[in-house]
Coordinates of C-alpha atoms and ligand atoms in Angstrom, one line a residue:
X1 CA -8.3 -25.5 -87.5
X2 CA -8.9 -28.0 -84.4
X3 CA -8.8 -28.0 -80.7
X4 CA -6.5 -30.9 -79.5
X5 CA -7.0 -32.8 -76.5
X6 CA -3.5 -33.8 -75.1
X7 CA -3.0 -36.6 -72.6
X8 CA -0.5 -35.7 -69.9
X9 CA 0.3 -36.8 -66.2
X10 CA 0.7 -34.9 -63.2
X11 CA 4.0 -33.2 -62.6
X12 CA 5.1 -32.9 -58.9
X13 CA 5.8 -29.6 -57.3
X14 CA 3.5 -27.4 -58.9
X15 CA 2.3 -25.6 -55.7
X16 CA 2.3 -22.0 -56.0
X17 CA 4.4 -20.1 -53.3
X18 CA 4.3 -16.6 -51.7
X19 CA 3.5 -15.1 -55.2
X20 CA 2.4 -17.8 -57.8
X21 CA 4.4 -20.7 -59.3
X22 CA 8.1 -20.0 -59.6
X23 CA 10.8 -22.2 -61.1
X24 CA 13.9 -22.2 -63.2
X25 CA 13.2 -21.5 -66.9
X26 CA 14.5 -25.2 -67.6
X27 CA 11.8 -26.4 -65.3
X28 CA 9.2 -24.5 -67.2
X29 CA 10.5 -25.6 -70.6
X30 CA 9.9 -29.3 -69.7
X31 CA 7.2 -31.0 -71.7
X32 CA 3.8 -30.3 -70.5
X33 CA 4.9 -28.2 -67.6
X34 CA 3.3 -24.9 -68.4
X35 CA 0.4 -26.6 -70.0
X36 CA -0.6 -28.7 -66.9
X37 CA -0.5 -25.7 -64.9
X38 CA -2.6 -23.5 -67.2
X39 CA -5.0 -26.1 -67.6
X40 CA -5.3 -26.6 -63.8
X41 CA -6.0 -23.0 -63.6
X42 CA -8.7 -23.1 -66.2
X43 CA -10.3 -26.1 -64.7
X44 CA -10.3 -24.6 -61.4
X45 CA -12.2 -21.5 -62.8
X46 CA -14.9 -23.5 -64.3
X47 CA -17.1 -22.5 -67.3
X48 CA -15.2 -19.6 -69.2
X49 CA -17.9 -19.2 -71.8
X50 CA -18.5 -15.3 -72.1
X51 CA -15.5 -14.5 -69.7
X52 CA -12.6 -12.2 -70.3
X53 CA -9.0 -12.7 -69.1
X54 CA -6.0 -10.4 -69.2
X55 CA -2.5 -11.9 -70.2
X56 CA 0.9 -10.3 -69.9
X57 CA 4.2 -10.6 -68.3
X58 CA 7.6 -8.8 -67.6
X59 CA 9.3 -9.8 -70.7
X60 CA 11.7 -12.0 -69.2
X61 CA 13.1 -15.0 -71.2
X62 CA 10.3 -17.5 -72.2
X63 CA 7.6 -14.8 -71.8
X64 CA 6.6 -14.7 -75.4
X65 CA 6.4 -18.4 -76.1
X66 CA 4.5 -18.9 -72.9
X67 CA 2.1 -16.0 -74.0
X68 CA 1.6 -18.0 -77.3
X69 CA 0.8 -21.2 -75.6
X70 CA -1.6 -19.7 -73.1
X71 CA -3.6 -18.1 -75.9
X72 CA -3.9 -21.1 -77.8
X73 CA -5.2 -23.0 -74.5
X74 CA -7.4 -20.1 -73.7
X75 CA -9.1 -20.5 -77.1
X76 CA -9.3 -24.2 -76.6
X77 CA -11.0 -23.7 -73.3
X78 CA -13.8 -21.4 -74.5
X79 CA -12.6 -18.1 -73.2
X80 CA -14.5 -15.5 -74.8
X81 CA -11.8 -12.7 -74.9
X82 CA -8.3 -12.1 -73.8
X83 CA -6.7 -8.7 -73.5
X84 CA -2.9 -9.3 -73.8
X85 CA -0.4 -6.5 -73.6
X86 CA 1.5 -5.5 -76.9
X87 CA 4.5 -7.9 -77.1
X88 CA 3.0 -9.9 -74.4
X89 CA 4.1 -7.2 -72.1
X90 CA 2.3 -5.9 -69.1
X91 CA 3.8 -5.0 -65.7
X92 CA 2.2 -6.8 -62.5
X93 CA 0.3 -3.5 -61.4
X94 CA -0.9 -2.9 -65.0
X95 CA -2.4 -6.4 -65.2
X96 CA -4.2 -5.6 -62.0
X97 CA -5.3 -2.1 -63.3
X98 CA -6.6 -3.6 -66.6
X99 CA -8.5 -6.6 -64.9
X100 CA -10.4 -4.1 -62.9
X101 CA -11.0 -1.5 -65.4
X102 CA -12.3 -4.0 -68.1
X103 CA -14.1 -6.1 -65.4
X104 CA -12.2 -9.1 -66.5
X105 CA -12.8 -12.5 -64.7
X106 CA -9.2 -12.4 -63.8
X107 CA -5.5 -12.5 -65.3
X108 CA -2.5 -14.3 -65.8
X109 CA 0.8 -12.8 -65.2
X110 CA 3.9 -14.2 -66.4
X111 CA 7.0 -13.1 -64.2
X112 CA 9.3 -14.2 -61.3
X113 CA 9.3 -10.5 -60.0
X114 CA 12.8 -9.9 -58.8
X115 CA 14.5 -13.1 -59.4
X116 CA 17.1 -13.1 -62.1
X117 CA 15.9 -14.0 -65.8
X118 CA 17.5 -15.5 -68.9
X119 CA 17.7 -19.1 -70.0
X120 CA 19.3 -20.2 -66.8
X121 CA 17.2 -17.7 -64.7
X122 CA 13.8 -18.0 -63.3
X123 CA 10.3 -18.0 -64.7
X124 CA 7.0 -17.8 -63.0
X125 CA 3.0 -17.7 -63.5
X126 CA 0.4 -16.4 -61.3
X127 CA -3.3 -16.2 -61.5
X128 CA -5.0 -13.0 -60.4
X129 CA -8.8 -12.7 -59.6
X130 CA -11.5 -10.3 -60.5
X131 CA -10.5 -7.8 -58.0
X132 CA -7.2 -7.6 -59.8
X133 CA -5.3 -9.1 -56.9
X134 CA -3.4 -12.5 -56.5
X135 CA -5.7 -15.5 -56.0
X136 CA -6.2 -16.2 -52.3
X137 CA -4.9 -19.3 -50.7
X138 CA -8.2 -21.3 -51.2
X139 CA -7.9 -20.6 -55.2
X140 CA -4.2 -21.5 -55.2
X141 CA -4.7 -24.6 -53.2
X142 CA -7.5 -25.9 -55.6
X143 CA -5.2 -25.2 -58.6
X144 CA -2.3 -27.1 -56.9
X145 CA -4.8 -30.0 -56.2
X146 CA -5.8 -29.9 -59.8
X147 CA -2.1 -30.3 -60.9
X148 CA -1.9 -33.5 -58.9
X149 CA -4.7 -35.4 -60.8
X150 CA -4.6 -33.8 -64.3
X151 CA -4.8 -36.4 -67.2
X152 CA -5.2 -33.9 -70.3
X153 CA -5.1 -30.4 -71.5
X154 CA -6.7 -28.5 -74.4
X155 CA -5.0 -26.5 -77.0
X156 CA -5.8 -25.0 -80.3
X157 CA -3.6 -25.6 -83.2
X158 CA -4.6 -22.3 -84.8
X159 CA -1.6 -20.2 -86.0
X160 CA -0.2 -17.7 -83.6
X161 CA -1.6 -14.2 -83.9
X162 CA 0.5 -11.2 -84.1
X163 CA 0.8 -9.8 -80.7
X164 CA 3.2 -7.0 -81.6
X165 CA 0.5 -4.7 -83.2
X166 CA -2.4 -3.1 -81.1
X167 CA -5.9 -4.3 -82.5
X168 CA -8.2 -7.3 -82.6
X169 CA -7.8 -10.6 -83.8
X170 CA -9.4 -14.2 -83.4
X171 CA -8.2 -17.6 -82.4
X172 CA -10.9 -20.3 -82.7
X173 CA -14.1 -18.4 -81.4
X174 CA -11.9 -16.3 -79.0
X175 CA -11.3 -12.7 -79.4
X176 CA -7.8 -11.5 -78.8
X177 CA -7.3 -7.7 -78.2
X178 CA -3.8 -6.5 -78.0
X179 CA -3.7 -3.4 -76.0
X180 CA -1.2 -0.8 -75.4
X181 CA 0.6 -2.0 -71.9
X182 CA 0.8 1.6 -70.5
X183 CA -2.3 3.5 -71.5
X184 CA -4.8 2.4 -68.8
X185 CA -2.3 2.5 -66.0
X186 CA -1.0 6.0 -66.9
X187 CA -4.4 7.4 -67.1
X188 CA -5.1 6.1 -63.6
X189 CA -1.9 7.6 -62.2
X190 CA -3.0 11.0 -63.8
X191 CA -6.2 10.8 -61.7
X192 CA -4.4 9.9 -58.4
X193 CA -1.6 12.5 -58.3
X194 CA -1.1 16.0 -58.9
X195 CA 0.5 15.9 -62.3
X196 CA 0.4 19.8 -62.7
X197 CA 2.5 20.2 -59.6
X198 CA 5.0 17.5 -60.4
X199 CA 5.3 18.9 -64.0
X200 CA 6.1 22.3 -62.6
X201 CA 8.8 20.6 -60.4
X202 CA 10.4 19.2 -63.3
X203 CA 10.2 22.5 -65.1
X204 CA 11.9 24.2 -62.2
X205 CA 15.2 22.1 -62.9
X206 CA 14.4 19.2 -60.5
X207 CA 16.5 16.1 -61.4
X208 CA 15.7 12.7 -60.9
X209 CA 17.1 9.2 -61.9
X210 CA 14.6 6.4 -62.2
X211 CA 16.6 3.0 -62.4
X212 CA 14.3 0.5 -64.4
X213 CA 17.0 -2.2 -63.9
X214 CA 16.3 -3.3 -67.7
X215 CA 12.9 -4.5 -66.7
X216 CA 9.3 -3.8 -67.4
X217 CA 9.0 -0.4 -65.4
X218 CA 11.1 1.1 -68.3
X219 CA 8.3 1.8 -70.7
X220 CA 6.0 2.9 -67.9
X221 CA 8.3 5.2 -66.3
X222 CA 9.4 6.8 -69.6
X223 CA 5.9 7.4 -70.8
X224 CA 4.8 8.9 -67.7
X225 CA 7.9 10.7 -66.3
X226 CA 9.5 11.7 -69.6
X227 CA 6.1 11.8 -71.4
X228 CA 3.4 13.2 -69.5
X229 CA 5.5 14.9 -66.7
X230 CA 8.1 16.6 -68.9
X231 CA 11.1 15.0 -67.2
X232 CA 14.3 15.3 -69.2
X233 CA 15.0 12.5 -71.6
X234 CA 17.5 10.1 -69.9
X235 CA 15.7 10.5 -66.5
X236 CA 14.7 6.9 -66.8
X237 CA 18.0 4.6 -67.0
X238 CA 18.2 1.1 -68.0
X239 CA 14.7 1.7 -69.6
X240 CA 14.7 -1.0 -72.1
X241 CA 13.3 -4.4 -70.7
X242 CA 15.7 -7.2 -71.6
X243 CA 14.9 -11.0 -71.5
X244 CA 17.9 -11.4 -68.9
X245 CA 17.6 -8.0 -67.3
X246 CA 21.1 -7.4 -68.6
X247 CA 22.4 -10.1 -66.4
X248 CA 21.5 -8.2 -63.4
X249 CA 19.4 -9.0 -60.6
X250 CA 16.3 -6.8 -60.9
X251 CA 15.6 -6.2 -57.3
X252 CA 15.5 -2.6 -56.1
X253 CA 17.5 -2.6 -53.1
X254 CA 20.7 -0.8 -52.4
X255 CA 22.7 -4.0 -53.0
X256 CA 21.4 -4.9 -56.3
X257 CA 20.7 -1.3 -57.7
X258 CA 24.2 -0.2 -56.8
X259 CA 24.6 1.9 -60.2
X260 CA 21.7 4.2 -58.7
X261 CA 23.1 4.2 -55.2
X262 CA 26.6 5.2 -56.5
X263 CA 25.1 7.9 -58.6
X264 CA 22.9 9.2 -55.8
X265 CA 26.0 9.4 -53.4
X266 CA 28.2 11.3 -56.1
X267 CA 29.0 15.0 -56.3
X268 CA 26.5 15.7 -58.9
X269 CA 23.6 13.5 -57.5
X270 CA 20.2 14.2 -58.8
X271 CA 17.6 15.6 -56.2
X272 CA 15.7 12.2 -56.3
X273 CA 16.3 8.5 -57.2
X274 CA 14.2 5.6 -57.5
X275 CA 14.1 2.0 -58.8
X276 CA 11.7 -0.8 -59.6
X277 CA 11.9 -4.7 -60.1
X278 CA 11.6 -7.0 -62.6
X279 CA 7.7 -6.8 -63.0
X280 CA 7.5 -3.2 -61.6
X281 CA 5.6 -3.8 -58.5
X282 CA 8.5 -3.0 -56.1
X283 CA 10.0 0.4 -55.5
X284 CA 13.2 1.8 -53.8
X285 CA 13.3 5.6 -52.9
X286 CA 16.5 7.3 -52.6
X287 CA 17.5 10.8 -51.7
X288 CA 21.0 12.4 -52.1
X289 CA 23.3 9.8 -50.4
X290 CA 20.2 8.6 -48.4
X291 CA 18.0 5.4 -48.9
X292 CA 14.6 5.3 -47.5
X293 CA 13.6 2.1 -45.9
X294 CA 10.4 0.8 -47.4
X295 CA 8.8 0.6 -44.0
X296 CA 9.5 4.3 -43.4
X297 CA 8.3 4.9 -47.0
X298 CA 4.9 3.5 -46.1
X299 CA 4.6 5.5 -42.9
X300 CA 5.5 8.7 -44.6
X301 CA 3.1 8.3 -47.4
X302 CA 0.4 7.5 -45.1
X303 CA 1.2 10.6 -42.8
X304 CA 1.3 12.9 -46.0
X305 CA -1.4 11.2 -47.9
X306 CA -3.5 14.2 -48.3
X307 CA -0.9 15.8 -50.7
X308 CA -2.3 13.6 -53.6
X309 CA -5.6 14.3 -55.0
X310 CA -6.4 10.7 -55.0
X311 CA -6.2 10.5 -51.2
X312 CA -7.4 13.8 -50.2
X313 CA -10.5 12.2 -48.5
X314 CA -8.3 10.7 -46.1
X315 CA -7.2 7.2 -45.4
X316 CA -9.5 4.4 -43.9
X317 CA -6.6 2.3 -42.4
X318 CA -3.3 0.9 -43.1
X319 CA -1.8 -2.7 -43.4
X320 CA 1.5 -3.9 -43.2
X321 CA 3.0 -7.2 -43.4
X322 CA 4.2 -8.7 -39.9
X323 CA 7.8 -8.3 -40.5
X324 CA 7.5 -4.8 -41.8
X325 CA 8.4 -2.2 -39.1
X326 CA 6.0 -0.7 -37.0
X327 CA 6.6 2.8 -38.3
X328 CA 3.2 2.9 -40.0
X329 CA 1.6 1.8 -36.5
X330 CA 2.3 5.2 -35.1
X331 CA 0.9 7.0 -38.0
X332 CA -2.1 5.1 -37.9
X333 CA -2.5 5.9 -34.3
X334 CA -2.0 9.6 -34.8
X335 CA -4.4 9.5 -37.5
X336 CA -6.9 7.6 -35.4
X337 CA -7.3 4.9 -38.0
X338 CA -6.7 1.1 -37.7
X339 CA -3.5 -0.7 -38.3
X340 CA -3.7 -4.3 -39.6
X341 CA -0.8 -6.7 -39.4
X342 CA -0.8 -9.5 -42.0
X343 CA 1.4 -12.4 -43.0
X344 CA 3.9 -11.9 -45.5
X345 CA 2.5 -11.6 -49.3
X346 CA 0.2 -9.1 -51.0
X347 CA -2.5 -11.5 -51.3
X348 CA -3.5 -10.9 -47.6
X349 CA -4.2 -7.3 -48.4
X350 CA -7.0 -8.2 -50.8
X351 CA -9.8 -8.7 -48.5
X352 CA -8.9 -5.5 -46.4
X353 CA -8.8 -3.4 -49.7
X354 CA -12.0 -5.0 -51.0
X355 CA -13.8 -4.2 -47.7
X356 CA -12.7 -0.8 -47.5
X357 CA -10.8 -1.2 -44.1
X358 CA -7.5 0.1 -45.6
X359 CA -6.4 2.5 -48.0
X360 CA -2.6 2.1 -48.0
X361 CA -0.4 -1.0 -47.5
X362 CA 3.1 -2.1 -47.7
X363 CA 5.8 -4.5 -47.1
X364 CA 9.5 -4.1 -45.9
X365 CA 10.5 -6.0 -49.2
X366 CA 10.2 -2.8 -51.0
X367 CA 6.5 -3.0 -51.7
X368 CA 4.0 -0.3 -51.3
X369 CA 0.6 0.2 -52.7
X370 CA -3.0 1.4 -52.1
X371 CA -6.7 0.6 -53.0
X372 CA -6.3 1.8 -56.6
X373 CA -5.4 -1.7 -57.6
X374 CA -4.7 -5.1 -55.9
X375 CA -1.0 -5.3 -56.4
X376 CA 2.0 -3.6 -54.8
X377 CA 3.0 -0.6 -57.3
X378 CA 6.6 0.6 -58.1
X379 CA 5.8 3.5 -60.4
X380 CA 2.8 4.7 -58.2
X381 CA 5.0 4.8 -55.0
X382 CA 7.6 6.9 -57.0
X383 CA 4.7 9.3 -58.2
X384 CA 3.5 9.5 -54.5
X385 CA 6.9 10.6 -53.4
X386 CA 7.2 13.1 -56.4
X387 CA 3.9 14.5 -55.6
X388 CA 5.0 14.9 -51.8
X389 CA 8.4 16.4 -53.0
X390 CA 6.3 18.8 -55.3
X391 CA 3.7 19.7 -52.5
X392 CA 6.2 20.4 -49.8
X393 CA 9.2 21.8 -51.6
X394 CA 11.5 19.5 -49.3
X395 CA 14.0 17.1 -50.1
X396 CA 13.9 13.4 -49.5
X397 CA 16.2 13.4 -46.3
X398 CA 14.5 16.5 -44.9
X399 CA 11.0 14.7 -45.2
X400 CA 12.3 11.5 -43.6
X401 CA 14.3 13.1 -40.7
X402 CA 11.3 15.3 -39.9
X403 CA 9.1 12.3 -39.8
X404 CA 11.4 10.5 -37.3
X405 CA 11.6 13.7 -35.0
X406 CA 7.7 13.5 -35.0
X407 CA 7.1 9.7 -34.7
X408 CA 10.4 8.4 -33.6
X409 CA 12.7 6.2 -35.8
X410 CA 12.3 2.5 -36.2
X411 CA 15.7 1.3 -37.0
X412 CA 15.2 -1.6 -39.5
X413 CA 17.2 -4.3 -41.3
X414 CA 16.5 -7.6 -43.0
X415 CA 19.3 -10.1 -43.1
X416 CA 19.0 -12.9 -45.8
X417 CA 20.8 -16.1 -46.0
X418 CA 20.1 -17.3 -49.4
X419 CA 20.3 -20.7 -51.0
X420 CA 21.2 -22.5 -47.7
X421 CA 20.3 -26.2 -47.5
X422 CA 16.6 -26.7 -47.4
X423 CA 16.8 -29.5 -44.8
X424 CA 19.2 -27.4 -42.5
X425 CA 16.8 -24.4 -42.8
X426 CA 13.9 -26.5 -41.7
X427 CA 15.8 -27.9 -38.7
X428 CA 16.6 -24.3 -37.7
X429 CA 13.0 -23.4 -37.8
X430 CA 11.7 -26.5 -36.0
X431 CA 14.4 -25.8 -33.3
X432 CA 13.4 -22.3 -32.8
X433 CA 9.6 -23.4 -32.5
X434 CA 10.6 -25.7 -29.7
X435 CA 12.7 -23.0 -27.9
X436 CA 9.6 -20.4 -28.2
X437 CA 7.8 -21.2 -25.1
X438 CA 10.8 -20.9 -23.0
X439 CA 11.9 -17.4 -24.2
X440 CA 9.4 -15.1 -22.5
X441 CA 10.9 -13.3 -19.5
X442 CA 14.5 -14.1 -20.5
X443 CA 17.4 -11.6 -20.5
X444 CA 19.3 -11.5 -23.7
X445 CA 22.2 -8.9 -24.3
X446 CA 20.3 -6.2 -22.1
X447 CA 16.8 -7.0 -23.7
X448 CA 14.2 -8.7 -22.0
X449 CA 11.8 -11.1 -23.9
X450 CA 8.3 -10.0 -23.7
X451 CA 7.0 -13.0 -25.8
X452 CA 7.9 -15.1 -28.6
X453 CA 5.5 -17.0 -30.9
X454 CA 4.9 -18.3 -34.5
X455 CA 2.7 -15.7 -36.2
X456 CA -0.9 -16.9 -37.1
X457 CA -3.5 -14.8 -38.8
X458 CA -7.2 -14.6 -38.9
X459 CA -8.4 -12.6 -41.8
X460 CA -10.9 -10.1 -40.3
X461 CA -13.2 -10.2 -43.5
X462 CA -13.5 -14.0 -44.1
X463 CA -12.1 -15.5 -41.0
X464 CA -9.7 -17.7 -43.0
X465 CA -6.6 -18.7 -41.0
X466 CA -3.0 -18.7 -41.9
X467 CA -0.5 -20.4 -39.5
X468 CA 3.3 -20.6 -39.2
X469 CA 3.7 -17.2 -40.8
X470 CA 7.1 -16.3 -39.0
X471 CA 8.6 -16.6 -35.7
X472 CA 8.8 -13.6 -33.7
X473 CA 10.8 -12.7 -30.6
X474 CA 9.4 -9.4 -29.1
X475 CA 11.3 -7.5 -26.5
X476 CA 9.7 -5.6 -23.7
X477 CA 10.6 -2.1 -25.4
X478 CA 9.0 -3.2 -28.7
X479 CA 12.3 -4.3 -30.4
X480 CA 11.7 -7.5 -32.6
X481 CA 13.4 -10.3 -34.3
X482 CA 11.4 -12.3 -36.9
X483 CA 12.5 -15.5 -38.6
X484 CA 10.9 -16.6 -41.8
X485 CA 11.6 -18.8 -44.8
X486 CA 11.3 -17.4 -48.1
X487 CA 8.4 -18.6 -50.1
X488 CA 9.6 -17.3 -53.4
X489 CA 13.2 -18.6 -53.7
X490 CA 13.9 -21.5 -56.3
X491 CA 17.1 -22.9 -54.9
X492 CA 17.3 -24.5 -51.6
X493 CA 16.0 -22.2 -48.9
X494 CA 16.3 -18.7 -48.1
X495 CA 16.3 -17.7 -44.5
X496 CA 15.2 -14.2 -43.7
X497 CA 15.7 -12.4 -40.5
X498 CA 14.1 -9.1 -39.7
X499 CA 15.4 -6.8 -37.1
X500 CA 13.7 -3.7 -35.5
X501 CA 14.4 -1.2 -32.8
X502 CA 12.6 1.8 -31.8
X503 CA 14.2 5.1 -30.8
X504 CA 12.2 8.0 -29.7
X505 CA 15.2 10.4 -29.2
X506 CA 15.9 12.6 -32.3
X507 CA 19.6 13.0 -30.8
X508 CA 19.9 9.1 -31.5
X509 CA 18.5 9.0 -34.9
X510 CA 21.8 9.1 -37.1
X511 CA 23.4 5.8 -35.8
X512 CA 24.4 3.5 -38.7
X513 CA 21.7 1.1 -38.8
X514 CA 23.6 -2.1 -38.4
X515 CA 25.4 -0.6 -35.4
X516 CA 22.0 0.5 -33.8
X517 CA 20.8 -3.2 -34.4
X518 CA 24.2 -4.8 -33.3
X519 CA 22.7 -6.2 -30.0
X520 CA 19.7 -7.6 -31.6
X521 CA 21.7 -9.1 -34.5
X522 CA 23.8 -10.9 -31.9
X523 CA 20.8 -12.2 -30.2
X524 CA 19.3 -13.3 -33.4
X525 CA 22.5 -15.3 -34.3
X526 CA 22.6 -17.0 -30.9
X527 CA 19.0 -18.0 -30.4
X528 CA 18.9 -19.7 -33.9
X529 CA 22.6 -20.9 -33.8
X530 CA 22.6 -19.8 -37.5
X531 CA 26.3 -20.4 -38.1
X532 CA 26.1 -23.9 -36.6
X533 CA 22.8 -24.8 -38.4
X534 CA 23.6 -23.2 -41.9
X535 CA 27.3 -23.3 -42.0
X536 CA 27.2 -19.5 -42.9
X537 CA 28.9 -16.8 -40.6
X538 CA 27.3 -14.0 -42.5
X539 CA 24.3 -13.1 -44.6
X540 CA 24.3 -13.2 -48.3
X541 CA 22.3 -9.9 -48.4
X542 CA 21.6 -7.2 -45.9
X543 CA 19.0 -4.6 -46.6
Ligands
LIG1 C1 9.1 -12.0 -50.9 C2 8.8 -10.9 -49.9 C3 7.4 -10.5 -49.7 C4 6.7 -10.4 -51.0 C5 7.2 -11.4 -52.1 C6 6.5 -11.2 -53.4 O1 8.5 -13.1 -50.5 O2 9.6 -11.0 -48.8 O3 7.3 -9.5 -48.8 O4 5.4 -10.1 -50.9 O5 8.5 -11.7 -51.9 O6 7.1 -10.0 -54.0 P1 9.6 -14.4 -49.6 O7 10.5 -14.5 -50.5 O8 9.9 -13.6 -48.5 O9 8.4 -15.4 -49.4
LIG2 ZN1 7.8 -7.9 -58.2

């Protein structure tokens, strides 16, 4: 069998966004599209002799074909060994776990996360480095630069190997090891959490519903919850990963996980509900008729971390993305640890975790995680909550309201305007930037603007800088409005508006969220002239 060198030309637009390269499946199926990007990754990595890579994806449409192409290219590029999940499947957190455990050079994840799948849906590819986390900007920029000059790629014409059976095989000189996608990950969870206490909880009749949204968290949740923890069969719903996620949007928020929200509001609601996204790195936590905001979830896990064996030693620090609510800031203060505010995107947590500056981190976009791996982790967050429920004997709502009573409540919401005209979105952001300097001191709807700026970040570990990471208007009482354009969308532009208001008084903790934020919502609208600029009078999704 032979290694082919195939001539190609650069394909425009292969710049990775917030989380890897994401495009419509039809784009990825264009001739040379995947190959150009993968070869650019390999060229950026340099000499691959003797190196191990991890490969897997969330099982969406095109996953299997892409796995075979990448294996043939890896073999042609001198990679020594590839660990691939059975069936080409690995959740994003599992890839991170396997890279670390097996000391691989890095890994390739095939996923478009929470974006819809299927032939008309989205596909994505992302490279993770040796720490198990998404490649930092320096690496993704180098990959992108390579895509703009690429002239050829290398691929083996060896026959495809059977990826549906655990075991070892060879392609050219490269060893391919097909691994159980769940094993390493489940073992790690067992070390972090008190499985005995959670098992006892289920044995006592505690009921939960985990909505895997027909995505990759299904096999993990089933093996861990129903397998190792003894939860009754059927605890995990929509457990079988489907190539098109059953036509649904695999994004765990109250809008997209409507089936779970309805169940949790019903007369026979289980004690605890949870959902995860397409690649199993996001999580949503729900009590009986009560959804927990991701920002609160991060704060609550941080405040109670000692219930879990893996965190008994205390936490070194907490990080949150800038638009995430400041609920965690108050916990950090109470614990006497530092709080880091980073740009949106998990990659910014990597250095802080590697340097041991933080133990827990999270984003408002249903992402929570810790130093156990270098990705956010949906099933981990659910297990952490289970551990907390088991240790305290309290319900979800009770835990949250007690937390608010102690720390105050950060009312929080995100309004998304999806698929708006990309040019109009740019104009809106540019106009806002012009307005920024005049906002401080202005009275708006009974709020006074303390300061307004375009968030920029200097990484405390390597001093790398990231500018234009979101426009924020901060009021004198700490309330905030943040505007950002999404870096993961594949259609037009998505404008995200994040709204936050702090309320210390427990008698004011039961106002419906949109009502509590109404004055800020009105300010956000008028300052950015949203209706005028986008032609939309209402957001597409409110979470
Ligand atoms: C979105 C979320 C962000 C998350 C990313 C990947 O990015 O907002 O917090 O890290 O997905 O899951 P965005 O589309 O806003 O750029
Ligand atoms: Zn995801």
